[in-house]
Short mmCIF file of C-alpha atoms and ligand atoms in Angstrom, two decimals:
data_model
loop_
_atom_site.label_atom_id
_atom_site.label_comp_id
_atom_site.label_asym_id
_atom_site.label_seq_id
_atom_site.Cartn_x
_atom_site.Cartn_y
_atom_site.Cartn_z
CA MET A 1 -19.52 -93.97 -146.40
CA THR A 2 -21.65 -90.85 -146.29
CA THR A 3 -20.82 -88.30 -143.67
CA THR A 4 -23.95 -86.72 -142.28
CA ALA A 5 -24.61 -84.52 -139.26
CA THR A 6 -26.41 -86.52 -136.60
CA PRO A 7 -28.67 -85.46 -133.76
CA LEU A 8 -25.57 -85.71 -131.56
CA GLY A 9 -23.70 -83.34 -133.84
CA ILE A 10 -21.22 -85.94 -134.93
CA SER A 11 -20.29 -85.32 -138.46
CA HIS A 12 -18.47 -88.60 -139.07
CA ALA A 13 -21.29 -90.97 -138.15
CA PRO A 14 -22.28 -93.24 -141.06
CA THR A 15 -25.94 -93.45 -142.03
CA SER A 16 -26.02 -97.11 -141.13
CA TRP A 17 -23.66 -99.77 -139.74
CA MET A 18 -24.08 -101.53 -143.06
CA GLU A 19 -21.79 -98.92 -144.57
CA LEU A 20 -19.13 -99.39 -141.93
CA SER A 21 -15.68 -100.66 -142.65
CA ALA A 22 -12.71 -100.59 -140.31
CA CYS A 23 -11.51 -97.29 -141.65
CA ASP A 24 -14.81 -95.68 -140.60
CA PHE A 25 -14.67 -96.72 -136.96
CA VAL A 26 -14.15 -94.06 -134.35
CA ASP A 27 -13.07 -94.60 -130.73
CA SER A 28 -15.87 -92.62 -129.15
CA ARG A 29 -18.89 -93.55 -127.06
CA ASP A 30 -20.93 -90.80 -128.78
CA TRP A 31 -19.99 -92.10 -132.20
CA ALA A 32 -21.06 -95.62 -131.17
CA ARG A 33 -24.33 -94.32 -129.82
CA ALA A 34 -24.96 -92.40 -133.01
CA VAL A 35 -24.44 -95.51 -135.06
CA ASP A 36 -26.97 -97.34 -132.89
CA THR A 37 -29.45 -94.49 -133.30
CA ARG A 38 -29.34 -94.94 -137.06
CA ASP A 39 -29.41 -98.73 -137.02
CA PRO A 40 -32.51 -100.37 -138.46
CA LEU A 41 -31.85 -103.46 -136.27
CA SER A 42 -31.50 -101.54 -133.02
CA GLN A 43 -35.21 -101.82 -132.29
CA PHE A 44 -34.77 -105.60 -131.80
CA ARG A 45 -32.82 -105.09 -128.62
CA ASP A 46 -36.14 -104.27 -126.87
CA ARG A 47 -37.36 -107.80 -127.61
CA PHE A 48 -34.91 -109.22 -125.06
CA ALA A 49 -34.60 -108.94 -121.29
CA ILE A 50 -31.19 -107.39 -120.63
CA PRO A 51 -30.12 -108.34 -117.09
CA PRO A 52 -29.53 -105.44 -114.68
CA ALA A 53 -26.12 -104.46 -113.38
CA ALA A 54 -25.61 -103.89 -109.66
CA ASP A 55 -26.56 -100.19 -109.98
CA GLY A 56 -29.87 -101.11 -111.66
CA SER A 57 -28.86 -99.99 -115.20
CA GLN A 58 -28.76 -102.55 -118.01
CA CYS A 59 -25.56 -104.57 -118.01
CA VAL A 60 -23.37 -104.92 -121.09
CA TYR A 61 -24.18 -108.51 -122.02
CA MET A 62 -21.48 -110.17 -124.08
CA THR A 63 -22.17 -113.82 -123.37
CA GLY A 64 -24.74 -114.78 -125.98
CA ASN A 65 -22.17 -117.40 -126.94
CA SER A 66 -22.81 -119.10 -123.64
CA LEU A 67 -26.46 -118.32 -122.77
CA GLY A 68 -28.62 -116.18 -125.04
CA LEU A 69 -30.94 -113.63 -123.45
CA LYS A 70 -34.57 -114.33 -122.69
CA PRO A 71 -36.88 -112.91 -125.33
CA HIS A 72 -40.01 -111.14 -124.03
CA GLY A 73 -43.08 -113.32 -124.53
CA VAL A 74 -41.51 -116.54 -123.26
CA ARG A 75 -43.27 -116.26 -119.89
CA GLU A 76 -46.68 -115.81 -121.57
CA LEU A 77 -46.10 -118.82 -123.88
CA ILE A 78 -45.04 -121.07 -121.06
CA GLN A 79 -47.99 -119.81 -119.02
CA GLU A 80 -50.20 -120.84 -121.93
CA LYS A 81 -48.75 -124.42 -121.72
CA LEU A 82 -49.32 -124.54 -117.99
CA GLU A 83 -52.93 -123.37 -118.33
CA ASP A 84 -53.59 -125.89 -121.17
CA TRP A 85 -52.12 -128.62 -118.98
CA ALA A 86 -54.25 -127.49 -116.02
CA THR A 87 -57.47 -127.30 -117.95
CA LEU A 88 -57.05 -130.08 -120.54
CA GLY A 89 -54.83 -132.63 -118.86
CA VAL A 90 -53.86 -135.35 -121.33
CA GLU A 91 -56.22 -133.97 -123.93
CA GLY A 92 -53.72 -131.16 -124.42
CA HIS A 93 -51.81 -133.49 -126.74
CA LEU A 94 -54.51 -132.89 -129.29
CA LYS A 95 -56.53 -129.94 -128.00
CA ALA A 96 -53.99 -127.51 -126.52
CA ARG A 97 -53.92 -124.11 -128.26
CA LYS A 98 -50.75 -125.43 -129.87
CA PRO A 99 -51.25 -129.23 -129.63
CA TRP A 100 -48.29 -131.00 -128.03
CA LEU A 101 -48.42 -134.08 -130.28
CA ASP A 102 -46.58 -132.53 -133.22
CA TYR A 103 -45.23 -129.49 -131.37
CA HIS A 104 -41.69 -129.99 -132.64
CA MET A 105 -42.86 -129.58 -136.18
CA ARG A 106 -43.66 -125.94 -135.47
CA LEU A 107 -39.93 -125.33 -135.08
CA GLN A 108 -38.90 -127.21 -138.22
CA PRO A 109 -39.40 -124.45 -140.86
CA MET A 110 -37.37 -121.96 -138.83
CA LEU A 111 -34.62 -124.43 -137.95
CA ALA A 112 -34.43 -125.35 -141.66
CA GLU A 113 -33.95 -121.73 -142.53
CA MET A 114 -31.37 -121.21 -139.81
CA THR A 115 -29.32 -124.16 -141.01
CA GLY A 116 -29.89 -123.96 -144.78
CA ALA A 117 -31.64 -127.32 -144.78
CA HIS A 118 -34.80 -128.91 -146.08
CA LEU A 119 -37.70 -129.39 -143.66
CA ASP A 120 -37.16 -133.14 -143.46
CA GLU A 121 -33.43 -132.69 -142.64
CA VAL A 122 -33.92 -131.03 -139.22
CA VAL A 123 -35.42 -132.03 -135.93
CA ALA A 124 -35.51 -130.49 -132.41
CA MET A 125 -34.75 -133.18 -129.88
CA ASN A 126 -32.74 -134.12 -126.81
CA THR A 127 -29.57 -132.18 -125.89
CA LEU A 128 -26.40 -131.62 -127.82
CA THR A 129 -24.10 -134.29 -126.43
CA VAL A 130 -26.94 -136.81 -126.50
CA ASN A 131 -27.49 -136.06 -130.20
CA LEU A 132 -23.77 -136.38 -130.92
CA HIS A 133 -23.94 -139.84 -129.42
CA LEU A 134 -27.01 -140.80 -131.49
CA MET A 135 -25.37 -139.52 -134.65
CA MET A 136 -22.18 -141.48 -133.93
CA VAL A 137 -24.27 -144.61 -133.50
CA SER A 138 -25.41 -144.09 -137.05
CA PHE A 139 -22.47 -142.50 -138.74
CA TYR A 140 -19.38 -143.84 -137.02
CA ARG A 141 -19.18 -147.32 -138.56
CA PRO A 142 -15.53 -148.46 -138.33
CA GLU A 143 -14.73 -151.21 -140.75
CA GLY A 144 -11.44 -152.75 -141.95
CA ARG A 145 -8.82 -149.98 -142.14
CA ARG A 146 -11.44 -147.22 -141.88
CA THR A 147 -11.62 -146.74 -138.10
CA LYS A 148 -10.37 -143.25 -137.22
CA ILE A 149 -12.23 -140.17 -136.00
CA LEU A 150 -10.62 -136.81 -136.61
CA ILE A 151 -11.33 -133.98 -134.20
CA GLU A 152 -9.46 -130.80 -133.41
CA GLN A 153 -6.94 -130.51 -130.58
CA GLY A 154 -8.62 -128.63 -127.76
CA ALA A 155 -12.13 -129.72 -128.82
CA PHE A 156 -14.98 -129.02 -126.39
CA PRO A 157 -14.42 -131.73 -123.74
CA SER A 158 -17.95 -133.21 -124.13
CA ASP A 159 -17.19 -133.92 -127.78
CA THR A 160 -13.89 -135.54 -126.94
CA TYR A 161 -15.49 -137.76 -124.28
CA ALA A 162 -18.29 -138.72 -126.65
CA VAL A 163 -15.82 -139.63 -129.44
CA ARG A 164 -13.59 -141.64 -127.09
CA SER A 165 -16.56 -143.52 -125.72
CA HIS A 166 -17.77 -144.50 -129.17
CA ILE A 167 -14.33 -145.73 -130.26
CA ALA A 168 -14.05 -147.75 -127.03
CA SER A 169 -17.59 -149.13 -127.40
CA ARG A 170 -16.54 -150.69 -130.71
CA GLY A 171 -13.66 -152.47 -129.00
CA LEU A 172 -11.03 -150.06 -130.35
CA ASP A 173 -8.37 -148.02 -128.50
CA PRO A 174 -9.21 -144.29 -128.40
CA ALA A 175 -5.52 -143.42 -128.11
CA GLU A 176 -4.95 -144.93 -131.51
CA HIS A 177 -8.21 -144.24 -133.30
CA MET A 178 -9.03 -140.69 -132.15
CA VAL A 179 -6.79 -138.38 -134.16
CA THR A 180 -6.41 -134.66 -133.69
CA VAL A 181 -5.39 -131.77 -135.89
CA ALA A 182 -3.56 -129.03 -133.99
CA PRO A 183 -2.56 -125.42 -134.54
CA ARG A 184 1.05 -124.90 -135.57
CA ALA A 185 3.55 -124.30 -132.79
CA GLY A 186 3.11 -120.82 -131.41
CA GLU A 187 -0.35 -120.38 -133.02
CA ARG A 188 -3.75 -120.59 -131.39
CA THR A 189 -6.07 -121.14 -134.32
CA LEU A 190 -6.11 -123.91 -136.91
CA ARG A 191 -5.00 -123.40 -140.43
CA HIS A 192 -7.52 -124.57 -142.99
CA GLU A 193 -4.78 -126.15 -145.10
CA GLU A 194 -3.62 -128.23 -142.10
CA ILE A 195 -7.11 -129.70 -141.69
CA ILE A 196 -7.29 -130.57 -145.39
CA ALA A 197 -3.76 -132.07 -145.29
CA LYS A 198 -4.68 -134.14 -142.23
CA ILE A 199 -7.78 -135.48 -143.97
CA ASP A 200 -5.74 -136.37 -147.05
CA ALA A 201 -3.03 -138.04 -144.91
CA LEU A 202 -5.58 -140.18 -143.07
CA GLY A 203 -7.30 -141.09 -146.34
CA ASP A 204 -8.97 -144.50 -146.23
CA THR A 205 -8.39 -144.89 -142.51
CA LEU A 206 -10.77 -142.06 -141.79
CA ALA A 207 -14.29 -143.09 -140.67
CA LEU A 208 -15.55 -139.76 -139.34
CA VAL A 209 -14.55 -136.10 -139.25
CA LEU A 210 -16.18 -134.33 -136.34
CA LEU A 211 -15.38 -130.60 -136.09
CA PRO A 212 -16.99 -127.47 -134.76
CA GLY A 213 -18.52 -124.89 -137.14
CA VAL A 214 -17.15 -122.19 -134.80
CA HIS A 215 -14.53 -123.05 -132.21
CA TYR A 216 -15.80 -122.43 -128.68
CA ALA A 217 -12.49 -121.10 -127.33
CA THR A 218 -11.08 -119.15 -130.23
CA GLY A 219 -14.25 -118.04 -132.05
CA GLN A 220 -12.67 -119.23 -135.35
CA VAL A 221 -15.20 -120.07 -138.02
CA PHE A 222 -14.38 -123.10 -140.17
CA ASP A 223 -15.03 -123.67 -143.83
CA ILE A 224 -17.69 -126.32 -143.51
CA ALA A 225 -18.24 -126.61 -147.24
CA ALA A 226 -14.60 -127.22 -148.16
CA ILE A 227 -13.77 -129.51 -145.23
CA THR A 228 -16.89 -131.56 -145.77
CA ALA A 229 -16.16 -131.93 -149.46
CA ARG A 230 -12.58 -133.09 -148.82
CA ALA A 231 -13.61 -135.56 -146.10
CA ARG A 232 -16.28 -137.06 -148.31
CA ALA A 233 -13.78 -137.23 -151.17
CA VAL A 234 -11.65 -139.64 -149.09
CA GLY A 235 -14.73 -141.70 -148.24
CA SER A 236 -15.26 -140.45 -144.66
CA ARG A 237 -18.51 -139.51 -142.97
CA VAL A 238 -18.66 -135.94 -141.71
CA GLY A 239 -20.47 -134.36 -138.77
CA TRP A 240 -20.38 -130.85 -137.31
CA ASP A 241 -20.89 -129.53 -133.77
CA LEU A 242 -22.74 -126.28 -134.51
CA ALA A 243 -23.21 -125.18 -130.90
CA HIS A 244 -21.48 -121.85 -131.65
CA SER A 245 -22.59 -121.58 -135.28
CA ILE A 246 -26.36 -121.69 -135.34
CA GLY A 247 -27.80 -118.20 -135.15
CA ASN A 248 -24.31 -116.84 -135.52
CA ALA A 249 -22.49 -117.97 -138.68
CA GLU A 250 -23.87 -118.65 -142.12
CA LEU A 251 -25.04 -122.24 -142.65
CA ARG A 252 -26.05 -123.97 -145.88
CA LEU A 253 -25.98 -127.53 -144.64
CA HIS A 254 -27.95 -129.24 -147.37
CA GLU A 255 -25.74 -127.70 -150.06
CA TRP A 256 -22.51 -128.29 -148.12
CA GLY A 257 -23.42 -131.92 -147.62
CA PRO A 258 -22.25 -133.21 -144.22
CA ASP A 259 -23.91 -136.38 -143.04
CA PHE A 260 -25.08 -134.79 -139.81
CA ALA A 261 -24.79 -131.74 -137.57
CA CYS A 262 -25.88 -131.12 -133.99
CA TRP A 263 -26.42 -127.92 -132.00
CA CYS A 264 -27.71 -126.63 -128.72
CA SER A 265 -30.31 -123.91 -128.53
CA TYR A 266 -29.37 -122.06 -125.37
CA LYS A 267 -26.59 -119.95 -126.95
CA TYR A 268 -27.35 -117.81 -130.02
CA LEU A 269 -30.85 -119.29 -130.42
CA CYS A 270 -31.96 -117.89 -127.04
CA GLY A 271 -33.93 -121.06 -126.16
CA GLY A 272 -33.18 -120.79 -122.43
CA PRO A 273 -31.01 -122.87 -120.09
CA GLY A 274 -30.93 -126.52 -121.07
CA ALA A 275 -33.23 -125.89 -124.08
CA VAL A 276 -34.04 -128.70 -126.43
CA ALA A 277 -31.23 -129.20 -128.94
CA GLY A 278 -31.38 -129.88 -132.65
CA CYS A 279 -30.01 -132.15 -135.32
CA PHE A 280 -29.50 -132.10 -139.09
CA ILE A 281 -29.34 -135.30 -141.03
CA HIS A 282 -28.69 -134.99 -144.72
CA ARG A 283 -31.53 -135.94 -147.06
CA ARG A 284 -29.46 -138.71 -148.66
CA HIS A 285 -30.03 -140.64 -145.41
CA ALA A 286 -33.73 -139.73 -145.09
CA ASP A 287 -34.94 -143.21 -145.97
CA ALA A 288 -31.76 -145.18 -145.45
CA HIS A 289 -33.35 -147.52 -142.91
CA GLU A 290 -30.33 -149.78 -143.04
CA VAL A 291 -28.32 -147.04 -141.25
CA PRO A 292 -28.13 -148.32 -137.62
CA ARG A 293 -29.77 -146.12 -135.01
CA TYR A 294 -30.99 -146.25 -131.52
CA LEU A 295 -34.76 -146.60 -131.62
CA GLY A 296 -37.58 -145.15 -129.59
CA TRP A 297 -41.29 -145.01 -130.23
CA TRP A 298 -41.22 -141.44 -131.48
CA ALA A 299 -39.24 -142.49 -134.52
CA ASN A 300 -42.02 -144.82 -135.48
CA SER A 301 -44.20 -143.41 -138.26
CA PRO A 302 -47.02 -141.31 -136.73
CA VAL A 303 -49.40 -143.48 -138.77
CA ASN A 304 -48.78 -146.56 -136.56
CA ARG A 305 -46.96 -145.09 -133.59
CA PHE A 306 -50.01 -145.46 -131.35
CA GLU A 307 -50.90 -148.97 -132.51
CA MET A 308 -48.47 -150.04 -129.77
CA ARG A 309 -47.26 -153.02 -131.78
CA ASP A 310 -43.74 -154.45 -132.07
CA HIS A 311 -43.72 -153.55 -135.72
CA PHE A 312 -41.48 -150.54 -136.42
CA SER A 313 -41.66 -148.43 -139.55
CA PRO A 314 -39.30 -145.47 -139.25
CA THR A 315 -40.45 -141.97 -140.04
CA HIS A 316 -38.91 -140.33 -143.09
CA GLY A 317 -36.01 -137.92 -142.57
CA ALA A 318 -34.51 -136.49 -139.44
CA ASP A 319 -37.77 -137.14 -137.56
CA GLY A 320 -36.81 -140.84 -137.80
CA TRP A 321 -34.02 -140.31 -135.28
CA GLN A 322 -36.27 -139.10 -132.48
CA ILE A 323 -36.58 -141.31 -129.47
CA SER A 324 -39.02 -139.80 -126.98
CA ASN A 325 -42.00 -137.50 -127.08
CA PRO A 326 -40.94 -133.86 -127.24
CA PRO A 327 -40.31 -131.68 -124.13
CA ILE A 328 -42.91 -129.01 -124.70
CA LEU A 329 -41.85 -126.60 -121.96
CA SER A 330 -38.27 -126.69 -123.17
CA MET A 331 -39.32 -126.08 -126.79
CA ALA A 332 -41.71 -123.20 -126.13
CA PRO A 333 -39.02 -120.43 -125.79
CA LEU A 334 -37.77 -121.26 -129.27
CA LEU A 335 -41.21 -120.50 -130.66
CA VAL A 336 -40.68 -116.99 -129.37
CA SER A 337 -36.99 -116.45 -130.28
CA LEU A 338 -36.82 -118.02 -133.74
CA PRO A 339 -39.59 -115.80 -135.21
CA ILE A 340 -37.60 -112.77 -134.06
CA PHE A 341 -34.57 -113.95 -136.03
CA MET A 342 -36.78 -114.64 -139.08
CA GLU A 343 -38.18 -111.11 -138.81
CA ALA A 344 -34.76 -109.49 -138.50
CA GLY A 345 -33.33 -111.58 -141.40
CA LEU A 346 -30.37 -113.89 -141.06
CA GLY A 347 -28.26 -112.10 -143.67
CA ARG A 348 -28.68 -108.74 -141.86
CA MET A 349 -27.99 -110.38 -138.52
CA ARG A 350 -24.76 -111.85 -139.85
CA GLN A 351 -23.65 -108.52 -141.26
CA ARG A 352 -24.38 -106.76 -137.98
CA SER A 353 -22.47 -109.36 -135.96
CA LEU A 354 -19.46 -108.83 -138.15
CA ALA A 355 -19.69 -105.07 -137.73
CA LEU A 356 -19.96 -105.34 -133.97
CA SER A 357 -17.14 -107.86 -133.55
CA GLY A 358 -15.09 -105.87 -136.09
CA TYR A 359 -15.53 -102.72 -134.03
CA LEU A 360 -14.53 -104.58 -130.89
CA MET A 361 -11.32 -105.85 -132.51
CA TRP A 362 -10.57 -102.49 -133.99
CA LEU A 363 -10.97 -100.71 -130.64
CA ILE A 364 -8.58 -103.14 -128.94
CA ALA A 365 -6.09 -102.69 -131.75
CA GLN A 366 -6.29 -98.91 -131.33
CA ARG A 367 -5.92 -98.93 -127.56
CA ARG A 368 -3.19 -101.61 -127.58
CA PRO A 369 -3.57 -102.74 -123.96
CA VAL A 370 -0.33 -104.29 -122.78
CA GLY A 371 -0.12 -108.12 -122.76
CA VAL A 372 -3.31 -108.47 -124.74
CA SER A 373 -3.81 -110.00 -128.16
CA ILE A 374 -6.79 -111.14 -130.21
CA VAL A 375 -6.96 -114.83 -130.86
CA THR A 376 -9.95 -114.82 -133.20
CA PRO A 377 -8.98 -114.37 -136.86
CA SER A 378 -9.81 -110.90 -138.16
CA ASN A 379 -10.88 -111.81 -141.67
CA THR A 380 -14.67 -111.96 -142.08
CA HIS A 381 -14.70 -115.57 -143.37
CA GLU A 382 -13.20 -116.82 -140.15
CA ARG A 383 -15.09 -114.92 -137.48
CA ALA A 384 -18.61 -114.24 -136.36
CA SER A 385 -19.91 -112.72 -133.09
CA GLN A 386 -17.30 -114.00 -130.68
CA VAL A 387 -14.00 -112.33 -130.09
CA SER A 388 -11.53 -114.30 -127.95
CA ILE A 389 -8.98 -112.13 -126.25
CA LEU A 390 -5.79 -113.48 -124.82
CA VAL A 391 -4.85 -111.76 -121.61
CA GLN A 392 -1.29 -112.71 -120.63
CA ARG A 393 -1.59 -111.86 -116.99
CA GLY A 394 -4.45 -111.58 -114.59
CA ALA A 395 -7.12 -112.75 -117.06
CA ARG A 396 -9.26 -114.16 -114.29
CA SER A 397 -9.07 -110.97 -112.20
CA VAL A 398 -9.85 -108.81 -115.19
CA HIS A 399 -12.93 -110.95 -115.91
CA HIS A 400 -14.03 -110.72 -112.30
CA ALA A 401 -13.57 -106.95 -112.15
CA LEU A 402 -15.53 -106.52 -115.38
CA LEU A 403 -18.43 -108.50 -113.93
CA GLY A 404 -18.47 -106.17 -110.90
CA LYS A 405 -18.85 -103.25 -113.31
CA GLY A 406 -21.81 -104.85 -115.11
CA ILE A 407 -19.78 -105.97 -118.10
CA VAL A 408 -20.61 -109.64 -118.67
CA CYS A 409 -17.96 -111.50 -120.68
CA ASP A 410 -16.70 -114.97 -119.86
CA PHE A 411 -13.40 -116.58 -119.07
CA ARG A 412 -11.93 -119.80 -120.34
CA GLU A 413 -8.88 -121.28 -118.68
CA PRO A 414 -6.13 -120.42 -118.69
CA ASP A 415 -6.00 -116.96 -120.30
CA ILE A 416 -8.93 -116.35 -122.68
CA LEU A 417 -11.65 -113.80 -122.21
CA ARG A 418 -14.54 -114.31 -124.59
CA ALA A 419 -16.79 -111.45 -125.64
CA ALA A 420 -19.67 -112.04 -128.03
CA PRO A 421 -21.76 -109.02 -128.98
CA THR A 422 -24.81 -110.58 -130.54
CA ALA A 423 -26.52 -109.29 -133.64
CA LEU A 424 -29.81 -108.22 -132.09
CA ALA A 425 -29.29 -107.71 -128.35
CA SER A 426 -25.95 -105.87 -128.41
CA SER A 427 -25.19 -102.31 -129.47
CA PHE A 428 -22.13 -100.48 -130.70
CA GLU A 429 -22.24 -98.53 -127.44
CA ASP A 430 -22.08 -101.82 -125.55
CA VAL A 431 -18.96 -102.72 -127.50
CA TRP A 432 -17.35 -99.38 -126.75
CA ARG A 433 -18.17 -99.62 -123.07
CA MET A 434 -16.87 -103.18 -122.86
CA VAL A 435 -13.54 -102.34 -124.51
CA ASP A 436 -13.11 -99.17 -122.50
CA ALA A 437 -13.74 -100.96 -119.21
CA PHE A 438 -11.56 -103.89 -120.33
CA CYS A 439 -8.55 -101.72 -121.17
CA ASN A 440 -8.85 -99.91 -117.85
CA GLU A 441 -8.96 -103.23 -115.94
CA VAL A 442 -6.01 -104.61 -117.85
CA SER A 443 -3.86 -101.68 -116.91
CA THR A 444 -4.96 -102.07 -113.30
CA HIS A 445 -4.50 -105.83 -113.13
CA SER A 446 -1.30 -106.18 -115.11
CA PRO A 447 0.78 -103.33 -113.69
CA LEU A 448 3.97 -105.35 -113.95
CA ILE A 449 3.67 -105.83 -117.69
CA GLY A 450 2.66 -102.22 -118.07
CA ALA A 451 5.78 -101.12 -116.21
CA THR A 452 8.19 -103.13 -118.26
CA ALA A 453 6.68 -102.79 -121.74
C1 PLP B 501 -18.99 -126.75 -128.66
C2 PLP B 501 -19.84 -127.40 -127.60
N1 PLP B 501 -20.06 -128.73 -127.70
C3 PLP B 501 -20.76 -129.38 -126.78
C4 PLP B 501 -21.31 -128.72 -125.70
C5 PLP B 501 -22.10 -129.52 -124.67
O1 PLP B 501 -23.45 -129.18 -124.73
P1 PLP B 501 -24.54 -129.96 -123.87
O2 PLP B 501 -24.23 -129.79 -122.43
O3 PLP B 501 -25.82 -129.22 -124.26
O4 PLP B 501 -24.56 -131.39 -124.28
C6 PLP B 501 -21.11 -127.31 -125.58
C7 PLP B 501 -21.69 -126.58 -124.41
O5 PLP B 501 -21.50 -125.45 -124.24
C8 PLP B 501 -20.34 -126.69 -126.56
O6 PLP B 501 -20.08 -125.36 -126.46
#
């Protein structure tokens, strides 16, 4: 790290966050501000609408893991759709400024880059849980001894419900055929070796492994490559829920080889509430028309889709899993947000997320608020933007008080506060302000622990 005088007169500010390591961090708002000033990615913050706090200033927004911020330009693009609809009516399918007929294909190159996939392996469609269902129709094929689905204990409830319902729909008992891998007693995160051991133990009874790329509650990043390889080695299919991974953690799906992956677009992709979701289907299935799937007319090849005949010839690749014509208004925001990520560069975004979440963890470790511990693993292979903080007492009140001060984190029952500084919209100063306010609130809301510690 170079030490240079800054406009703020801080001699220990690095020239860029890229040079930061934990030993360079300083617990100072001025220092954080100085890092922001020198940050080549800081300019991207202005591309997003940061919600106001009660006093009218910008809030500290730490919930990109739940709903990403609105990029500027979305209103204009949606307005364009509305005008095209008003002036062209049905002709907009072909004559809109961005014709609606193949609108989803505009997203494909960027989704491919975000997921490390080929163009024909990704498609924007439906919503996350719906896509998980569609993928399980195709890739959960219990047969003979091979009937089990492995998920993690404490999986996102929607995934658990979806898995159970698929098992039951094949006439099997979910209590027996849905298997979970759990953290060790006294631990909150999963050990990689436990997942691998579970896969090995299930062996030829395993029909599908369905895990999250980043765990929603703990922020832990999983080794998709190694887990996928092991599951495939025992003959299982493998799918990933990438709700908290896409736009956050590194993804090289084609190379890593899962059968499928699904994500939503309203978190790190900033696609807006209820935005259209996405799906990856590995190229080895691109023309595997024998793979069962639920059909709709949009999966029919565009060549004969509009002949309106019974004959069905599936489209090549992930497009062949579409069902309905695409929701244009729900896709439009992604045409604004994804180009911003492309411009910033995914590698740089990833590095910046790690620096921001690293700073957050470091600050908490320095301040040592009583009754607080970090759940998210600290090593850079197992974390991304989100830091999950366990607050032994009064977590809900702390969360509530932070909201009142314009610090927007979220709370997951019973005792987890999640804070996710995102690569482009958050600043080092945000992180400092969040931790400072958090530590103050903890000491206010957990006086009993403070008194006895
Ligand atoms: C990990 C995970 N899986 C599934 C879902 C459900 O998503 P949806 O309501 O878009 O189907 C969510 C929503 O936040 C999630 O975080």
